[in-house]
mmCIF file of C-alpha atoms in Angstrom:
data_model
loop_
_atom_site.group_PDB
_atom_site.id
_atom_site.type_symbol
_atom_site.label_atom_id
_atom_site.label_comp_id
_atom_site.label_asym_id
_atom_site.label_seq_id
_atom_site.Cartn_x
_atom_site.Cartn_y
_atom_site.Cartn_z
ATOM 1 C CA MET A 1022 -0.017 0.008 0.010
ATOM 2 C CA LEU A 1023 1.318 3.436 -0.906
ATOM 3 C CA MET A 1024 0.723 6.867 0.579
ATOM 4 C CA CYS A 1025 -1.829 8.805 -1.437
ATOM 5 C CA ARG A 1026 -0.805 12.321 -0.671
ATOM 6 C CA THR A 1027 2.293 14.123 -1.875
ATOM 7 C CA LEU A 1028 4.849 14.844 0.846
ATOM 8 C CA TRP A 1029 7.919 16.340 -0.787
ATOM 9 C CA VAL A 1030 10.488 17.777 1.586
ATOM 10 C CA SER A 1031 11.608 21.363 1.141
ATOM 11 C CA ILE A 1032 14.482 23.464 2.409
ATOM 12 C CA ALA A 1033 11.988 25.274 4.613
ATOM 13 C CA ALA A 1034 10.897 21.988 6.162
ATOM 14 C CA ALA A 1035 14.513 21.030 6.681
ATOM 15 C CA THR A 1036 15.081 24.284 8.524
ATOM 16 C CA VAL A 1037 12.160 23.478 10.820
ATOM 17 C CA LEU A 1038 13.641 20.051 11.511
ATOM 18 C CA VAL A 1039 16.992 21.569 12.399
ATOM 19 C CA GLY A 1040 15.704 24.346 14.595
ATOM 20 C CA VAL A 1041 12.649 22.837 16.327
ATOM 21 C CA LEU A 1042 11.865 19.184 15.751
ATOM 22 C CA LEU A 1043 15.376 17.741 16.028
ATOM 23 C CA SER A 1044 16.613 19.582 19.081
ATOM 24 C CA ALA A 1045 19.109 17.447 20.990
ATOM 25 C CA PRO A 1046 17.108 16.987 24.282
ATOM 26 C CA ALA A 1047 14.330 15.242 22.354
ATOM 27 C CA PHE A 1048 16.496 12.633 20.660
ATOM 28 C CA ALA A 1049 16.435 9.843 23.224
ATOM 29 C CA GLN A 1050 12.649 9.393 23.110
ATOM 30 C CA ALA A 1051 11.829 10.787 19.660
ATOM 31 C CA HIS A 1052 12.807 7.923 17.342
ATOM 32 C CA ILE A 1053 10.920 4.812 16.194
ATOM 33 C CA ARG A 1054 12.714 2.153 14.126
ATOM 34 C CA GLY A 1055 11.024 -0.736 12.410
ATOM 35 C CA THR A 1056 9.150 -2.101 9.388
ATOM 36 C CA LEU A 1057 6.259 -0.294 7.719
ATOM 37 C CA THR A 1058 3.112 -2.424 7.882
ATOM 38 C CA ALA A 1059 0.475 0.098 6.723
ATOM 39 C CA ALA A 1060 0.193 3.585 5.278
ATOM 40 C CA LYS A 1061 -3.172 5.246 4.783
ATOM 41 C CA ASP A 1062 -4.851 8.643 5.209
ATOM 42 C CA GLY A 1063 -1.855 10.290 6.782
ATOM 43 C CA THR A 1064 -1.164 7.533 9.285
ATOM 44 C CA ILE A 1065 1.488 4.840 9.198
ATOM 45 C CA SER A 1066 1.873 1.635 11.240
ATOM 46 C CA VAL A 1067 5.375 0.445 12.169
ATOM 47 C CA GLN A 1068 6.282 -2.932 13.628
ATOM 48 C CA THR A 1069 9.224 -2.361 15.957
ATOM 49 C CA ALA A 1070 12.142 -4.656 16.683
ATOM 50 C CA LYS A 1071 10.475 -5.630 19.959
ATOM 51 C CA GLY A 1072 7.471 -6.993 18.081
ATOM 52 C CA GLY A 1073 5.001 -4.268 18.954
ATOM 53 C CA THR A 1074 3.160 -2.089 16.447
ATOM 54 C CA GLU A 1075 3.045 1.681 16.601
ATOM 55 C CA SER A 1076 0.309 3.716 14.861
ATOM 56 C CA ILE A 1077 1.818 7.046 13.922
ATOM 57 C CA LYS A 1078 0.104 10.121 12.536
ATOM 58 C CA LEU A 1079 2.169 12.102 10.035
ATOM 59 C CA ALA A 1080 2.313 15.850 10.511
ATOM 60 C CA ASN A 1081 0.837 17.839 7.615
ATOM 61 C CA ASP A 1082 4.338 19.059 6.784
ATOM 62 C CA ALA A 1083 6.109 15.778 7.495
ATOM 63 C CA SER A 1084 9.292 15.275 5.503
ATOM 64 C CA LEU A 1085 10.143 12.070 3.679
ATOM 65 C CA PHE A 1086 13.717 10.949 3.019
ATOM 66 C CA LEU A 1087 15.173 7.905 1.235
ATOM 67 C CA VAL A 1088 18.410 6.069 1.990
ATOM 68 C CA THR A 1089 20.136 3.875 -0.588
ATOM 69 C CA THR A 1090 23.261 1.783 -0.291
ATOM 70 C CA VAL A 1091 26.540 3.256 -1.525
ATOM 71 C CA ASP A 1092 30.178 2.329 -0.935
ATOM 72 C CA MET A 1093 33.071 4.108 0.800
ATOM 73 C CA SER A 1094 33.876 6.063 -2.370
ATOM 74 C CA ALA A 1095 30.817 8.259 -1.627
ATOM 75 C CA ILE A 1096 32.667 9.652 1.388
ATOM 76 C CA GLN A 1097 34.494 12.648 -0.101
ATOM 77 C CA ALA A 1098 35.953 15.917 1.123
ATOM 78 C CA GLY A 1099 33.379 18.686 0.859
ATOM 79 C CA LYS A 1100 30.400 16.377 1.373
ATOM 80 C CA PHE A 1101 27.893 17.054 4.136
ATOM 81 C CA VAL A 1102 27.409 13.844 6.136
ATOM 82 C CA GLY A 1103 25.820 12.397 9.209
ATOM 83 C CA ILE A 1104 27.863 9.939 11.250
ATOM 84 C CA THR A 1105 26.804 7.869 14.271
ATOM 85 C CA SER A 1106 29.894 7.065 16.334
ATOM 86 C CA ILE A 1107 31.031 5.553 19.594
ATOM 87 C CA GLU A 1108 34.102 6.195 21.755
ATOM 88 C CA GLN A 1109 36.568 3.315 21.271
ATOM 89 C CA ASP A 1110 40.218 3.108 22.292
ATOM 90 C CA GLY A 1111 40.407 6.856 22.798
ATOM 91 C CA LYS A 1112 38.897 7.858 19.476
ATOM 92 C CA ARG A 1113 35.527 8.214 17.842
ATOM 93 C CA VAL A 1114 34.651 5.275 15.551
ATOM 94 C CA ALA A 1115 31.783 5.365 13.058
ATOM 95 C CA ARG A 1116 28.980 2.822 13.137
ATOM 96 C CA GLU A 1117 27.305 4.316 10.092
ATOM 97 C CA VAL A 1118 27.649 7.203 7.629
ATOM 98 C CA HIS A 1119 24.859 8.806 5.671
ATOM 99 C CA VAL A 1120 25.940 11.101 2.833
ATOM 100 C CA PHE A 1121 23.446 13.884 2.329
ATOM 101 C CA ASP A 1122 22.345 15.143 -1.033
ATOM 102 C CA GLU A 1123 23.692 18.666 -1.538
ATOM 103 C CA SER A 1124 20.150 20.073 -1.306
ATOM 104 C CA LEU A 1125 20.043 18.896 2.324
ATOM 105 C CA ARG A 1126 23.284 20.540 3.415
ATOM 106 C CA GLY A 1127 22.968 21.882 6.955
ATOM 107 C CA LEU A 1128 20.220 19.473 8.030
ATOM 108 C CA ALA A 1129 20.418 18.947 11.817
ATOM 109 C CA GLU A 1130 24.009 20.213 11.837
ATOM 110 C CA GLY A 1131 26.025 19.660 15.000
ATOM 111 C CA HIS A 1132 27.338 17.017 17.401
ATOM 112 C CA TYR A 1133 24.898 15.559 19.942
ATOM 113 C CA PRO A 1134 23.846 12.412 21.830
ATOM 114 C CA TRP A 1135 22.137 9.715 19.783
ATOM 115 C CA ASP A 1136 20.229 6.517 20.555
ATOM 116 C CA LEU A 1137 21.392 3.913 18.027
ATOM 117 C CA GLU A 1138 22.896 1.662 20.744
ATOM 118 C CA SER A 1139 22.480 1.120 24.445
ATOM 119 C CA LYS A 1140 26.043 2.340 25.064
ATOM 120 C CA PRO A 1141 26.775 6.072 24.640
ATOM 121 C CA ASN A 1142 26.828 7.159 21.016
ATOM 122 C CA MET A 1143 26.828 10.457 19.188
ATOM 123 C CA MET A 1144 25.462 11.866 15.940
ATOM 124 C CA THR A 1145 27.638 14.315 13.998
ATOM 125 C CA ASN A 1146 26.125 16.130 11.023
ATOM 126 C CA ALA A 1147 28.893 18.175 9.436
ATOM 127 C CA ASN A 1148 31.013 18.967 6.438
ATOM 128 C CA ILE A 1149 34.005 16.785 5.654
ATOM 129 C CA ALA A 1150 37.005 19.114 5.741
ATOM 130 C CA LYS A 1151 39.696 16.460 5.295
ATOM 131 C CA ILE A 1152 40.031 12.699 4.694
ATOM 132 C CA GLU A 1153 43.062 10.522 5.462
ATOM 133 C CA GLU A 1154 43.467 6.807 4.773
ATOM 134 C CA VAL A 1155 44.949 4.903 7.667
ATOM 135 C CA GLY A 1156 45.314 1.221 6.736
ATOM 136 C CA THR A 1157 41.859 0.099 5.626
ATOM 137 C CA ASP A 1158 40.154 2.862 7.605
ATOM 138 C CA ARG A 1159 39.296 6.412 6.634
ATOM 139 C CA VAL A 1160 39.804 9.202 9.168
ATOM 140 C CA VAL A 1161 37.690 12.273 8.543
ATOM 141 C CA ARG A 1162 37.881 15.732 10.057
ATOM 142 C CA LEU A 1163 34.445 17.248 10.284
ATOM 143 C CA ASN A 1164 33.557 20.904 10.660
ATOM 144 C CA TYR A 1165 30.209 22.219 11.886
ATOM 145 C CA ALA A 1166 28.947 25.579 13.136
ATOM 146 C CA ARG A 1167 30.198 25.238 16.724
ATOM 147 C CA GLY A 1168 33.187 22.964 16.460
ATOM 148 C CA GLU A 1169 34.850 20.001 14.824
ATOM 149 C CA GLN A 1170 35.309 16.263 15.300
ATOM 150 C CA THR A 1171 37.711 13.648 14.009
ATOM 151 C CA ILE A 1172 36.070 10.275 13.357
ATOM 152 C CA THR A 1173 37.540 6.982 12.128
ATOM 153 C CA ILE A 1174 35.389 5.183 9.573
ATOM 154 C CA PRO A 1175 36.196 1.421 9.432
ATOM 155 C CA MET A 1176 35.328 -0.802 6.478
ATOM 156 C CA SER A 1177 32.642 -2.363 8.682
ATOM 157 C CA ALA A 1178 30.656 0.905 8.869
ATOM 158 C CA THR A 1179 27.394 1.035 6.916
ATOM 159 C CA VAL A 1180 27.342 3.802 4.283
ATOM 160 C CA VAL A 1181 24.182 5.127 2.644
ATOM 161 C CA ALA A 1182 23.103 8.069 0.499
ATOM 162 C CA PHE A 1183 20.415 10.281 2.051
ATOM 163 C CA ASP A 1184 18.043 12.233 -0.215
ATOM 164 C CA LYS A 1185 14.467 13.558 -0.487
ATOM 165 C CA ALA A 1186 11.773 10.977 -1.182
ATOM 166 C CA PRO A 1187 8.431 11.061 -3.010
ATOM 167 C CA ALA A 1188 5.429 9.617 -1.214
ATOM 168 C CA ASP A 1189 5.376 6.443 -3.320
ATOM 169 C CA GLN A 1190 8.494 5.268 -1.502
ATOM 170 C CA LEU A 1191 6.421 4.923 1.676
ATOM 171 C CA ALA A 1192 5.474 1.347 0.900
ATOM 172 C CA VAL A 1193 4.584 -1.600 3.132
ATOM 173 C CA GLY A 1194 7.561 -3.795 3.936
ATOM 174 C CA ARG A 1195 10.134 -1.013 3.856
ATOM 175 C CA LYS A 1196 12.362 -0.417 6.850
ATOM 176 C CA VAL A 1197 11.840 3.054 8.386
ATOM 177 C CA PHE A 1198 13.321 5.435 10.896
ATOM 178 C CA VAL A 1199 10.677 7.824 12.242
ATOM 179 C CA VAL A 1200 11.461 11.154 13.926
ATOM 180 C CA MET A 1201 8.620 12.191 16.245
ATOM 181 C CA LYS A 1202 7.778 15.689 17.308
ATOM 182 C CA LYS A 1203 8.910 16.647 20.825
ATOM 183 C CA ASP A 1204 5.479 15.957 22.322
ATOM 184 C CA GLY A 1205 5.243 12.569 20.573
ATOM 185 C CA SER A 1206 1.949 13.450 18.936
ATOM 186 C CA GLU A 1207 3.012 13.214 15.272
ATOM 187 C CA ALA A 1208 5.867 12.201 13.033
ATOM 188 C CA ALA A 1209 7.938 15.122 11.826
ATOM 189 C CA ALA A 1210 9.967 13.033 9.380
ATOM 190 C CA VAL A 1211 10.294 9.506 8.049
ATOM 191 C CA VAL A 1212 13.539 8.081 6.689
ATOM 192 C CA ILE A 1213 12.698 5.185 4.346
ATOM 193 C CA GLY A 1214 15.076 2.437 3.349
ATOM 194 C CA ALA A 1215 15.155 1.592 -0.371
ATOM 195 C CA GLU A 1216 14.202 -2.000 -1.193
ATOM 196 C CA GLY A 1217 16.282 -4.227 1.059
ATOM 197 C CA VAL A 1218 17.951 -1.305 2.885
ATOM 198 C CA LYS A 1219 17.570 -0.550 6.576
ATOM 199 C CA PRO A 1220 18.101 3.090 7.650
ATOM 200 C CA PRO A 1221 21.260 2.677 9.738
ATOM 201 C CA MET A 1222 20.971 5.759 11.939
#
């Protein structure tokens, strides 16, 4: 089943996500990950990893994004990326990298706590200022508005491209990552995995 209404993301919507809906204090309780089981009349149902099903209303201005699999060659200097990382052996190590389409540059920019794993992890959305190859790893220096981070990206890290999505991508069976509004009443954004792809963030 496909969504009937058109929900194209815009730069204005992205700005709202950055400034209001994706503020760091809301992250821990604002995400739902799972498989889409229904999508109708502005509401989606998501089966979570724990086996439960969440019925989620989409905000009228909800943004849709699509992630597709790419390889390490997509990680290039000058690209705006999002990286989920953990602290390991005195350095930050990436679990996943999503390479934003240029039209989404600046989306949720910064370095803040994330909820991908039970152990402490961080999300860094920033511009790649420099890349070095160290053995089979890549070490990237990231610049964002209020600072910078250096993160090691091992070959084991998942890498995806992150772009805008039309409503017909919101199809039953797809893996999704849902960003809820602060009050939990509606979904502000849905990241959809392409066929066979799980949003890694």
